[in-house]
């Protein structure tokens, strides 16, 4: 501040932005004034000034400014008496009449600010302790000033870092009625901003905008990915059977995870419990697993660099995400009370159909898991910075196999034993998706008891092992759920080789489940038989 600017301040009457004093030792008076300016009760959003060395009538008296005086004034900010600490500067200004000290105080983003436990405010030229209404106003200002991570601007990014086609043709049609969408001629920045995906003032995407539409998400939010690992045993010391990182933006990853859970994690299969009856079982009900994973994605703390851990063991699944219970939610009231760390992310996931925001997801998960004989999901809040949930493997298949054995029906490797299984043929070919190994008690004596038999197009006989059967079933389910799935996606999501994928596709074509004349290059697989 120069002399001319200072003279303008001291020539005006004392107001709610300026306080003048000639005292150099009244630390309490200084602290109260600084606290009052930081609270900015009138909401001017401009600096407040404590001017030392000027009388109440605006006359410059001048004071002896020492280093100790400047240090003492600066120390008011950090001595612990003012909380939260204000933003302020201390400056000596030399004038003709003498030296003065100007303490410039910025409005706090997080009021109310207290000095020695009291909230001081300035009302015109007078300062006083805040009353109940003043406190309420300041508390509301604090809440409005808090900005969540997902709504904060990512100033290192530009609109060119966003996949605008994904926003226009995937997100907007789900978020807005068709007639409204056709009439909306606003600039794309304004459209993005209306959903919280773009910050107009800083001309850059918000973190939420990058989470959903970034071309290279981990460049800006390194921890925003899901790390899937399949362990062979029951702990992390076991061999790793499969691993994959779901690291694209959420518009891409959420549908991928949905399909991955249905086709790979759930492990849906028929269990024959007698020669005439079978039951479909899953190790993990896909809706429940999906809900647990979507909750982790929705509620995690994206300001950390660690991924969501989606770990599958031989007997359970564990999902761990950074960020403990948030806001009103705590261990005592969970899951009946919910709160949102990422409001924009939660709303966008609701628009896309991956969460419902009815605060009933966890309760329904527990109901579905109990119905599938998994037992309830177990939450661990032991570490305040994370939430972990364990989903145990269903015991239903094990129970059915035991019941079938008690009824004299042999089941090996989760399937009933079969001989040549020629009753389920079509044009001389075995339908391996329907062929249940059920051809009598003597079938298990055959050396081919563990195999299906399929006649190929040229009349030769081929065998299909239990493992191949499972692969064909999983490939079929993946194609049925997503006809546009690629060979590479099938390999990655199912954890099988390219040759295994091609063999499964050949089986499905020969059996008439997908169009044998169709090539994936044409855009999508054509399903001829749709079995849910």
Coordinates of N, CA and C in Angstrom, one line a residue, residues 21-25 30 51-54 60-73 90-95 97-102:
X21 N -6.3 3.1 15.4 CA -5.9 3.2 16.8 C -4.5 3.7 16.9
X22 N -4.2 4.3 18.1 CA -2.8 4.8 18.3 C -2.1 3.9 19.3
X23 N -2.8 2.9 19.8 CA -2.2 2.0 20.8 C -1.2 1.0 20.0
X24 N -0.1 0.7 20.7 CA 0.9 -0.3 20.1 C 1.0 -1.5 21.0
X25 N 0.3 -1.5 22.1 CA 0.4 -2.6 23.1 C -0.8 -3.4 23.3
X30 N -6.1 -5.7 19.0 CA -5.7 -6.1 17.6 C -6.3 -7.4 17.2
X51 N -5.3 0.0 11.2 CA -4.3 1.0 11.0 C -3.8 1.5 12.3
X52 N -2.6 1.3 12.6 CA -2.0 1.7 13.9 C -1.1 2.9 13.8
X53 N -1.4 4.0 14.5 CA -0.7 5.2 14.4 C -1.6 6.4 13.9
X54 N -2.9 6.1 13.8 CA -3.9 7.1 13.3 C -5.0 7.2 14.4
X60 N -3.2 11.6 11.5 CA -2.0 10.8 11.6 C -1.2 11.3 12.8
X61 N -0.9 10.4 13.8 CA -0.1 10.8 14.9 C 1.3 10.3 14.7
X62 N 1.4 9.2 14.1 CA 2.7 8.6 13.9 C 3.2 7.8 15.2
X63 N 3.8 6.7 15.0 CA 4.3 5.9 16.1 C 5.8 5.5 15.8
X64 N 6.4 5.0 16.8 CA 7.8 4.5 16.7 C 7.6 3.0 16.3
X65 N 7.9 2.7 15.1 CA 7.7 1.3 14.6 C 9.0 0.6 14.8
X66 N 9.0 -0.5 15.6 CA 10.2 -1.3 15.8 C 9.9 -2.7 15.2
X67 N 11.0 -3.5 15.1 CA 10.9 -4.8 14.6 C 10.0 -5.7 15.5
X68 N 10.2 -5.4 16.8 CA 9.4 -6.2 17.8 C 7.9 -5.9 17.6
X69 N 7.5 -4.7 17.3 CA 6.1 -4.4 17.1 C 5.6 -5.1 15.8
X70 N 6.3 -5.1 14.7 CA 5.9 -5.8 13.5 C 5.8 -7.3 13.8
X71 N 6.8 -7.8 14.5 CA 6.8 -9.3 14.8 C 5.6 -9.7 15.6
X72 N 5.3 -8.9 16.6 CA 4.2 -9.2 17.5 C 2.9 -9.1 16.8
X73 N 2.7 -8.2 15.9 CA 1.5 -8.1 15.1 C 1.4 -9.3 14.2
X90 N 1.3 -7.6 7.3 CA 1.7 -6.4 8.1 C 2.7 -5.6 7.4
X91 N 2.4 -4.3 7.3 CA 3.3 -3.4 6.5 C 3.5 -2.0 7.3
X92 N 4.7 -1.6 7.2 CA 5.1 -0.2 7.7 C 5.0 0.8 6.6
X93 N 4.3 1.9 6.8 CA 4.1 2.9 5.8 C 4.7 4.2 6.4
X94 N 5.7 4.9 5.7 CA 6.2 6.1 6.2 C 5.5 7.3 5.6
X95 N 4.9 8.2 6.4 CA 4.2 9.3 6.0 C 4.9 10.6 6.5
X97 N 3.7 12.9 8.4 CA 3.4 13.1 9.9 C 4.1 12.1 10.8
X98 N 4.5 11.0 10.2 CA 5.1 9.9 11.0 C 4.8 8.6 10.4
X99 N 5.4 7.5 11.1 CA 5.2 6.2 10.5 C 3.9 5.6 11.1
X100 N 3.3 4.8 10.3 CA 2.1 4.0 10.7 C 2.3 2.5 10.3
X101 N 1.5 1.6 10.9 CA 1.5 0.2 10.5 C 0.1 -0.2 10.0
X102 N 0.1 -0.8 8.9 CA -1.2 -1.3 8.3 C -1.2 -2.8 8.3

